mmCIF file of C-alpha atoms (C1' of nucleotides) in Angstrom:
data_model
loop_
_atom_site.group_PDB
_atom_site.id
_atom_site.type_symbol
_atom_site.label_atom_id
_atom_site.label_comp_id
_atom_site.label_asym_id
_atom_site.label_seq_id
_atom_site.Cartn_x
_atom_site.Cartn_y
_atom_site.Cartn_z
ATOM 1 C CA MET A 25 -25.757 -18.438 23.888
ATOM 2 C CA THR A 26 -26.245 -18.067 20.145
ATOM 3 C CA THR A 27 -24.163 -14.968 20.528
ATOM 4 C CA ALA A 28 -23.277 -15.098 16.862
ATOM 5 C CA ALA A 29 -26.580 -13.643 15.677
ATOM 6 C CA PRO A 30 -26.421 -9.871 15.978
ATOM 7 C CA ALA A 31 -29.286 -8.573 13.883
ATOM 8 C CA PRO A 32 -29.623 -5.447 15.999
ATOM 9 C CA SER A 33 -31.781 -3.878 13.357
ATOM 10 C CA SER A 34 -33.651 -5.168 10.366
ATOM 11 C CA ARG A 35 -31.965 -2.649 8.098
ATOM 12 C CA ASP A 36 -28.656 -3.688 6.681
ATOM 13 C CA LEU A 37 -26.680 -2.225 3.844
ATOM 14 C CA PRO A 38 -24.963 -3.819 0.852
ATOM 15 C CA HIS A 39 -21.189 -3.807 1.002
ATOM 16 C CA PRO A 40 -18.775 -5.028 -1.658
ATOM 17 C CA ALA A 41 -16.884 -8.188 -0.766
ATOM 18 C CA CYS A 42 -13.131 -7.885 -0.547
ATOM 19 C CA GLY A 43 -12.708 -9.411 -3.970
ATOM 20 C CA GLU A 44 -15.023 -6.829 -5.458
ATOM 21 C CA ILE A 45 -13.144 -3.801 -4.221
ATOM 22 C CA ARG A 46 -11.330 -2.113 -7.090
ATOM 23 C CA LEU A 47 -8.380 0.192 -6.736
ATOM 24 C CA GLU A 48 -9.835 2.568 -9.295
ATOM 25 C CA GLY A 49 -13.019 2.786 -7.260
ATOM 26 C CA VAL A 50 -11.131 3.508 -4.069
ATOM 27 C CA LEU A 51 -9.093 6.216 -5.748
ATOM 28 C CA HIS A 52 -12.180 7.745 -7.261
ATOM 29 C CA ALA A 53 -13.900 7.747 -3.883
ATOM 30 C CA LEU A 54 -10.953 9.497 -2.287
ATOM 31 C CA SER A 55 -10.548 12.023 -5.085
ATOM 32 C CA ASP A 56 -13.431 14.093 -3.743
ATOM 33 C CA PRO A 57 -12.414 16.640 -1.096
ATOM 34 C CA VAL A 58 -15.466 16.009 1.066
ATOM 35 C CA ARG A 59 -14.957 12.259 1.058
ATOM 36 C CA LEU A 60 -11.237 12.528 1.643
ATOM 37 C CA ARG A 61 -12.018 14.687 4.652
ATOM 38 C CA ILE A 62 -14.463 12.122 5.988
ATOM 39 C CA VAL A 63 -11.913 9.354 5.679
ATOM 40 C CA ARG A 64 -9.229 11.438 7.331
ATOM 41 C CA GLU A 65 -11.488 12.152 10.263
ATOM 42 C CA LEU A 66 -12.466 8.508 10.583
ATOM 43 C CA ALA A 67 -8.811 7.523 10.591
ATOM 44 C CA ALA A 68 -7.950 10.173 13.147
ATOM 45 C CA GLU A 69 -10.690 9.107 15.567
ATOM 46 C CA GLY A 70 -9.995 5.440 15.057
ATOM 47 C CA VAL A 71 -13.546 4.379 15.843
ATOM 48 C CA ALA A 72 -16.832 4.252 13.951
ATOM 49 C CA LEU A 73 -18.643 7.570 13.846
ATOM 50 C CA SER A 74 -22.220 8.514 13.084
ATOM 51 C CA CYS A 75 -22.978 10.549 9.973
ATOM 52 C CA SER A 76 -24.190 13.435 12.081
ATOM 53 C CA HIS A 77 -20.851 13.656 13.836
ATOM 54 C CA PHE A 78 -19.375 15.326 10.772
ATOM 55 C CA ASP A 79 -19.684 19.007 10.075
ATOM 56 C CA LEU A 80 -19.482 19.088 6.312
ATOM 57 C CA PRO A 81 -20.015 21.998 3.933
ATOM 58 C CA VAL A 82 -22.853 20.221 2.135
ATOM 59 C CA THR A 83 -26.461 19.370 2.886
ATOM 60 C CA LYS A 84 -27.557 16.149 4.507
ATOM 61 C CA SER A 85 -28.709 14.724 1.187
ATOM 62 C CA THR A 86 -25.268 15.195 -0.238
ATOM 63 C CA THR A 87 -23.684 13.802 2.891
ATOM 64 C CA THR A 88 -25.724 10.640 2.496
ATOM 65 C CA HIS A 89 -24.539 10.427 -1.093
ATOM 66 C CA HIS A 90 -20.877 10.713 -0.129
ATOM 67 C CA PHE A 91 -21.135 8.073 2.555
ATOM 68 C CA ARG A 92 -22.775 5.748 0.101
ATOM 69 C CA VAL A 93 -19.996 6.244 -2.424
ATOM 70 C CA LEU A 94 -17.452 5.442 0.265
ATOM 71 C CA ARG A 95 -19.357 2.323 1.263
ATOM 72 C CA GLU A 96 -19.920 1.080 -2.287
ATOM 73 C CA SER A 97 -16.272 1.569 -3.142
ATOM 74 C CA GLY A 98 -15.289 -0.511 -0.133
ATOM 75 C CA VAL A 99 -13.609 2.204 1.886
ATOM 76 C CA ILE A 100 -15.991 2.233 4.824
ATOM 77 C CA ARG A 101 -18.443 -0.095 6.488
ATOM 78 C CA GLN A 102 -21.853 1.225 7.538
ATOM 79 C CA VAL A 103 -24.018 -0.293 10.239
ATOM 80 C CA TYR A 104 -27.246 0.950 11.714
ATOM 81 C CA GLU A 105 -27.319 1.428 15.442
ATOM 82 C CA GLY A 106 -30.693 2.695 16.490
ATOM 83 C CA THR A 107 -31.422 5.812 14.476
ATOM 84 C CA ALA A 108 -27.747 6.446 13.962
ATOM 85 C CA LYS A 109 -25.689 4.973 11.156
ATOM 86 C CA MET A 110 -22.188 4.221 12.282
ATOM 87 C CA ASN A 111 -19.339 4.530 9.781
ATOM 88 C CA GLY A 112 -16.041 2.735 10.199
ATOM 89 C CA LEU A 113 -13.005 2.404 7.968
ATOM 90 C CA ARG A 114 -12.446 -1.040 6.447
ATOM 91 C CA ARG A 115 -8.861 -0.920 7.532
ATOM 92 C CA ASP A 116 -8.236 -4.653 7.675
ATOM 93 C CA ASP A 117 -9.806 -5.379 4.315
ATOM 94 C CA LEU A 118 -7.962 -2.558 2.624
ATOM 95 C CA GLU A 119 -4.714 -3.565 4.249
ATOM 96 C CA GLU A 120 -5.070 -7.058 2.903
ATOM 97 C CA LEU A 121 -5.992 -5.890 -0.579
ATOM 98 C CA PHE A 122 -3.564 -2.997 -0.878
ATOM 99 C CA PRO A 123 -0.890 -3.264 1.810
ATOM 100 C CA GLY A 124 0.192 0.072 3.160
ATOM 101 C CA LEU A 125 -1.925 2.064 0.755
ATOM 102 C CA LEU A 126 -4.375 3.584 3.215
ATOM 103 C CA ASP A 127 -1.676 4.791 5.571
ATOM 104 C CA CYS A 128 0.250 6.156 2.640
ATOM 105 C CA LEU A 129 -2.765 8.050 1.386
ATOM 106 C CA LEU A 130 -3.542 9.402 4.831
ATOM 107 C CA ALA A 131 0.054 10.508 5.233
ATOM 108 C CA ALA A 132 -0.074 12.208 1.858
ATOM 109 C CA ALA A 133 -3.295 13.983 2.789
ATOM 110 C CA ALA A 134 -1.813 15.100 6.099
ATOM 111 C CA HIS A 135 1.314 16.245 4.338
ATOM 112 C CA GLN A 136 -0.727 18.319 1.926
ATOM 113 C CA ALA A 137 -2.861 19.746 4.727
ATOM 114 C CA VAL A 138 0.262 20.994 6.460
ATOM 115 C CA ARG A 139 1.590 22.572 3.282
ATOM 116 C CA HIS A 140 -1.660 24.343 2.491
ATOM 117 C CA GLY A 141 -2.392 25.744 5.953
ATOM 118 C CA GLU A 142 -5.154 23.961 7.887
ATOM 119 C CA GLY A 143 -2.396 22.239 9.914
ATOM 120 C CA MET B 27 28.756 27.656 -22.731
ATOM 121 C CA THR B 28 25.170 28.710 -22.156
ATOM 122 C CA THR B 29 24.326 25.043 -22.088
ATOM 123 C CA ALA B 30 21.302 25.844 -19.941
ATOM 124 C CA ALA B 31 19.109 26.902 -22.877
ATOM 125 C CA PRO B 32 17.485 23.755 -24.247
ATOM 126 C CA ALA B 33 14.630 25.039 -26.402
ATOM 127 C CA PRO B 34 14.765 21.991 -28.661
ATOM 128 C CA SER B 35 11.378 22.866 -30.020
ATOM 129 C CA SER B 36 9.209 25.929 -29.995
ATOM 130 C CA ARG B 37 6.274 24.005 -28.563
ATOM 131 C CA ASP B 38 6.207 23.578 -24.821
ATOM 132 C CA LEU B 39 3.409 22.525 -22.582
ATOM 133 C CA PRO B 40 2.039 23.959 -19.340
ATOM 134 C CA HIS B 41 2.760 21.895 -16.247
ATOM 135 C CA PRO B 42 1.603 22.538 -12.697
ATOM 136 C CA ALA B 43 4.339 23.603 -10.305
ATOM 137 C CA CYS B 44 4.976 21.295 -7.386
ATOM 138 C CA GLY B 45 3.034 23.536 -5.046
ATOM 139 C CA GLU B 46 0.024 23.362 -7.347
ATOM 140 C CA ILE B 47 -0.237 19.597 -7.436
ATOM 141 C CA ARG B 48 -3.208 18.431 -5.370
ATOM 142 C CA LEU B 49 -3.641 14.982 -3.952
ATOM 143 C CA GLU B 50 -7.265 14.921 -5.018
ATOM 144 C CA GLY B 51 -6.235 15.685 -8.560
ATOM 145 C CA VAL B 52 -3.657 12.931 -8.589
ATOM 146 C CA LEU B 53 -6.136 10.417 -7.229
ATOM 147 C CA HIS B 54 -8.727 11.472 -9.745
ATOM 148 C CA ALA B 55 -6.228 11.120 -12.559
ATOM 149 C CA LEU B 56 -5.338 7.616 -11.435
ATOM 150 C CA SER B 57 -8.943 6.550 -10.899
ATOM 151 C CA ASP B 58 -9.399 5.998 -14.626
ATOM 152 C CA PRO B 59 -8.390 2.531 -15.840
ATOM 153 C CA VAL B 60 -6.760 3.807 -19.004
ATOM 154 C CA ARG B 61 -4.699 6.376 -17.171
ATOM 155 C CA LEU B 62 -3.720 3.978 -14.422
ATOM 156 C CA ARG B 63 -2.511 1.625 -17.093
ATOM 157 C CA ILE B 64 -0.433 4.337 -18.714
ATOM 158 C CA VAL B 65 1.200 5.216 -15.411
ATOM 159 C CA ARG B 66 1.896 1.574 -14.648
ATOM 160 C CA GLU B 67 3.584 1.124 -17.986
ATOM 161 C CA LEU B 68 5.624 4.289 -17.557
ATOM 162 C CA ALA B 69 6.762 3.092 -14.157
ATOM 163 C CA ALA B 70 7.611 -0.346 -15.469
ATOM 164 C CA GLU B 71 9.733 0.992 -18.316
ATOM 165 C CA GLY B 72 11.390 3.599 -16.154
ATOM 166 C CA VAL B 73 12.007 5.998 -19.017
ATOM 167 C CA ALA B 74 9.958 8.541 -20.928
ATOM 168 C CA LEU B 75 7.814 7.026 -23.652
ATOM 169 C CA SER B 76 6.087 8.487 -26.663
ATOM 170 C CA CYS B 77 2.300 8.529 -26.794
ATOM 171 C CA SER B 78 2.313 6.179 -29.760
ATOM 172 C CA HIS B 79 4.224 3.581 -27.782
ATOM 173 C CA PHE B 80 1.030 2.693 -25.929
ATOM 174 C CA ASP B 81 -1.550 0.330 -27.309
ATOM 175 C CA LEU B 82 -4.701 1.591 -25.641
ATOM 176 C CA PRO B 83 -8.327 0.574 -26.235
ATOM 177 C CA VAL B 84 -9.320 4.117 -27.219
ATOM 178 C CA THR B 85 -8.834 6.373 -30.199
ATOM 179 C CA LYS B 86 -5.963 8.803 -30.573
ATOM 180 C CA SER B 87 -8.136 11.744 -29.619
ATOM 181 C CA THR B 88 -9.018 10.110 -26.346
ATOM 182 C CA THR B 89 -5.409 9.136 -25.772
ATOM 183 C CA THR B 90 -4.393 12.769 -26.121
ATOM 184 C CA HIS B 91 -7.079 13.660 -23.596
ATOM 185 C CA HIS B 92 -5.847 11.140 -21.031
ATOM 186 C CA PHE B 93 -2.236 12.254 -21.340
ATOM 187 C CA ARG B 94 -3.315 15.825 -20.827
ATOM 188 C CA VAL B 95 -5.237 14.933 -17.680
ATOM 189 C CA LEU B 96 -2.154 13.180 -16.357
ATOM 190 C CA ARG B 97 0.021 16.163 -17.146
ATOM 191 C CA GLU B 98 -2.356 18.744 -15.708
ATOM 192 C CA SER B 99 -2.731 16.773 -12.508
ATOM 193 C CA GLY B 100 1.035 16.694 -12.126
ATOM 194 C CA VAL B 101 1.551 12.973 -12.581
ATOM 195 C CA ILE B 102 3.594 13.092 -15.779
ATOM 196 C CA ARG B 103 5.809 15.532 -17.620
ATOM 197 C CA GLN B 104 5.419 15.934 -21.359
ATOM 198 C CA VAL B 105 8.117 17.199 -23.680
ATOM 199 C CA TYR B 106 8.161 17.378 -27.430
ATOM 200 C CA GLU B 107 10.999 15.646 -29.173
ATOM 201 C CA GLY B 108 10.661 16.073 -32.880
ATOM 202 C CA THR B 109 7.219 14.845 -33.862
ATOM 203 C CA ALA B 110 7.034 12.623 -30.836
ATOM 204 C CA LYS B 111 5.833 13.744 -27.434
ATOM 205 C CA MET B 112 7.733 12.038 -24.671
ATOM 206 C CA ASN B 113 5.959 11.257 -21.431
ATOM 207 C CA GLY B 114 7.792 10.716 -18.175
ATOM 208 C CA LEU B 115 6.615 10.188 -14.622
ATOM 209 C CA ARG B 116 7.285 13.078 -12.245
ATOM 210 C CA ARG B 117 8.720 10.672 -9.733
ATOM 211 C CA ASP B 118 10.921 13.135 -7.871
ATOM 212 C CA ASP B 119 8.246 15.785 -7.531
ATOM 213 C CA LEU B 120 5.645 13.304 -6.384
ATOM 214 C CA GLU B 121 8.079 11.738 -3.968
ATOM 215 C CA GLU B 122 8.753 15.088 -2.391
ATOM 216 C CA LEU B 123 5.094 16.013 -2.175
ATOM 217 C CA PHE B 124 3.715 12.631 -1.138
ATOM 218 C CA PRO B 125 6.535 10.407 0.095
ATOM 219 C CA GLY B 126 6.077 6.787 -0.827
ATOM 220 C CA LEU B 127 2.666 7.312 -2.356
ATOM 221 C CA LEU B 128 3.485 6.523 -5.958
ATOM 222 C CA ASP B 129 5.260 3.284 -5.138
ATOM 223 C CA CYS B 130 2.433 2.327 -2.867
ATOM 224 C CA LEU B 131 -0.124 2.977 -5.572
ATOM 225 C CA LEU B 132 1.880 1.064 -8.133
ATOM 226 C CA ALA B 133 2.225 -1.840 -5.739
ATOM 227 C CA ALA B 134 -1.512 -1.790 -5.095
ATOM 228 C CA ALA B 135 -2.209 -1.768 -8.827
ATOM 229 C CA ALA B 136 0.194 -4.638 -9.365
ATOM 230 C CA HIS B 137 -1.344 -6.523 -6.472
ATOM 231 C CA GLN B 138 -4.791 -6.102 -7.977
ATOM 232 C CA ALA B 139 -3.572 -7.105 -11.431
ATOM 233 C CA VAL B 140 -2.268 -10.370 -10.000
ATOM 234 C CA ARG B 141 -5.511 -11.078 -8.188
ATOM 235 C CA HIS B 142 -7.665 -10.427 -11.228
ATOM 236 C CA GLY B 143 -5.715 -12.443 -13.778
ATOM 237 C CA GLU B 144 -3.552 -10.432 -16.186
ATOM 238 C CA GLY B 145 -0.597 -11.460 -14.000
ATOM 239 C "C1'" DC C 14 -49.418 8.215 20.869
ATOM 240 C "C1'" DC C 15 -46.998 12.117 19.310
ATOM 241 C "C1'" DC C 16 -42.907 14.252 18.403
ATOM 242 C "C1'" DG C 17 -38.110 14.900 17.500
ATOM 243 C "C1'" DT C 18 -33.923 13.165 15.571
ATOM 244 C "C1'" DA C 19 -31.306 10.633 12.077
ATOM 245 C "C1'" DC C 20 -31.070 9.356 7.821
ATOM 246 C "C1'" DT C 21 -33.126 8.033 3.048
ATOM 247 C "C1'" DA C 22 -35.442 8.259 -1.436
ATOM 248 C "C1'" DC C 23 -36.638 10.676 -5.352
ATOM 249 C "C1'" DG C 24 -36.454 14.075 -8.809
ATOM 250 C "C1'" DA C 25 -34.144 17.961 -10.851
ATOM 251 C "C1'" DT C 26 -30.180 20.327 -12.428
ATOM 252 C "C1'" DG C 27 -25.887 21.886 -13.900
ATOM 253 C "C1'" DG C 28 -21.263 20.635 -14.656
ATOM 254 C "C1'" DC C 29 -17.746 17.642 -15.673
ATOM 255 C "C1'" DT C 30 -15.731 13.930 -18.588
ATOM 256 C "C1'" DA C 31 -14.776 9.969 -21.516
ATOM 257 C "C1'" DT C 32 -15.542 9.033 -25.954
ATOM 258 C "C1'" DC C 33 -15.535 9.684 -30.889
ATOM 259 C "C1'" DG C 34 -14.750 11.661 -35.797
ATOM 260 C "C1'" DT C 35 -12.880 14.879 -38.653
ATOM 261 C "C1'" DA C 36 -9.888 18.339 -39.879
ATOM 262 C "C1'" DC C 37 -5.597 20.408 -39.059
ATOM 263 C "C1'" DG C 38 -0.384 21.680 -37.733
ATOM 264 C "C1'" DA C 39 4.507 20.254 -37.002
ATOM 265 C "C1'" DG C 40 8.338 17.916 -37.895
ATOM 266 C "C1'" DC C 41 11.010 14.365 -40.726
ATOM 267 C "C1'" DC C 42 12.399 11.784 -44.973
ATOM 268 C "C1'" DG C 43 12.973 10.799 -49.676
ATOM 269 C "C1'" DC D 10 8.336 19.832 -52.654
ATOM 270 C "C1'" DG D 11 5.252 15.884 -51.389
ATOM 271 C "C1'" DG D 12 3.881 12.853 -48.417
ATOM 272 C "C1'" DC D 13 4.119 10.401 -44.020
ATOM 273 C "C1'" DT D 14 3.646 10.016 -39.072
ATOM 274 C "C1'" DC D 15 2.648 11.965 -34.704
ATOM 275 C "C1'" DG D 16 -0.139 14.367 -32.177
ATOM 276 C "C1'" DT D 17 -3.713 18.509 -31.482
ATOM 277 C "C1'" DA D 18 -7.981 21.156 -31.818
ATOM 278 C "C1'" DC D 19 -12.702 21.431 -32.139
ATOM 279 C "C1'" DG D 20 -17.355 20.058 -31.935
ATOM 280 C "C1'" DA D 21 -20.713 16.716 -30.598
ATOM 281 C "C1'" DT D 22 -22.631 13.398 -27.518
ATOM 282 C "C1'" DA D 23 -23.862 10.628 -23.883
ATOM 283 C "C1'" DG D 24 -23.154 9.315 -19.300
ATOM 284 C "C1'" DC D 25 -21.853 10.138 -14.805
ATOM 285 C "C1'" DC D 26 -21.873 12.881 -10.595
ATOM 286 C "C1'" DA D 27 -22.053 16.490 -6.891
ATOM 287 C "C1'" DT D 28 -25.422 19.263 -5.373
ATOM 288 C "C1'" DC D 29 -29.879 20.647 -3.689
ATOM 289 C "C1'" DG D 30 -34.883 20.552 -1.826
ATOM 290 C "C1'" DT D 31 -38.719 18.140 -0.374
ATOM 291 C "C1'" DA D 32 -41.051 14.450 1.290
ATOM 292 C "C1'" DG D 33 -40.840 10.271 3.716
ATOM 293 C "C1'" DT D 34 -39.249 6.196 6.916
ATOM 294 C "C1'" DA D 35 -37.179 4.279 11.202
ATOM 295 C "C1'" DC D 36 -36.221 4.503 15.871
ATOM 296 C "C1'" DG D 37 -36.370 6.187 20.648
ATOM 297 C "C1'" DG D 38 -38.382 9.102 24.460
ATOM 298 C "C1'" DG D 39 -41.828 11.627 26.982
#
DNA sequence: CCCGTACTACGATGGCTATCGTACGAGCCG
DNA sequence: CGGCTCGTACGATAGCCATCGTAGTACGGG
């Protein structure tokens, strides 16, 4: 079977190990409106999404930059799938490192969104 | 009695109203190690502390800067008291705006501190 | 094989920011 | 008053960072 060897594509991306994820880095990543929006959308959909799925108010170069910041801070995991790059929240890792934090942050963001229109 | 007029000192500092506090700003404020440390210490003590109470690895100028960032982001409240400037967490305001967030962040910071020595 | 789509890499740029040093203002104490 | 402590203001600096445009790579389909 050797089903344990995925290697669907030769391109793979560097992710921080759980022990390397820093709270300050996570907070910094989420302190940008564009990135916070990305994370909120990922959480809402619940599944990995391609970069092109998002309709962001910045160019594609900048979008790439934001996704990289999220990946390098440990917030998301990125995997190539054909030409698409799928982005998924590292929910389990974050939950283990900072229990309850992600949900709390998402709730806070939702709370704020309701207050400032954009329900 | 007109006990409602404090005015203990002519100097008072501008604070954001609750409606002006933005989650992104709070996260950005807490994404700096020095500032996160300040907030953790304020939370641990539970009372307002003077700037000079903290033993930070930066000069006094920089300390002033960090306290201002915390105040302008809505995380702390600063009040002069004689020559000292007392700093207190805006726990109630933050709790109303982002329920549970502050405690969650503090727990995450504590969790990380345990993991990376400094228990 | 050619093309289109998805994303990246690189370089430039302007703005923010963490840091410092020095000089100063505000209150307290002797 | 004179000096002390606390904290600020201002200017400088260096580094980071969000943004863009252009050019390029990787993959899949006709």
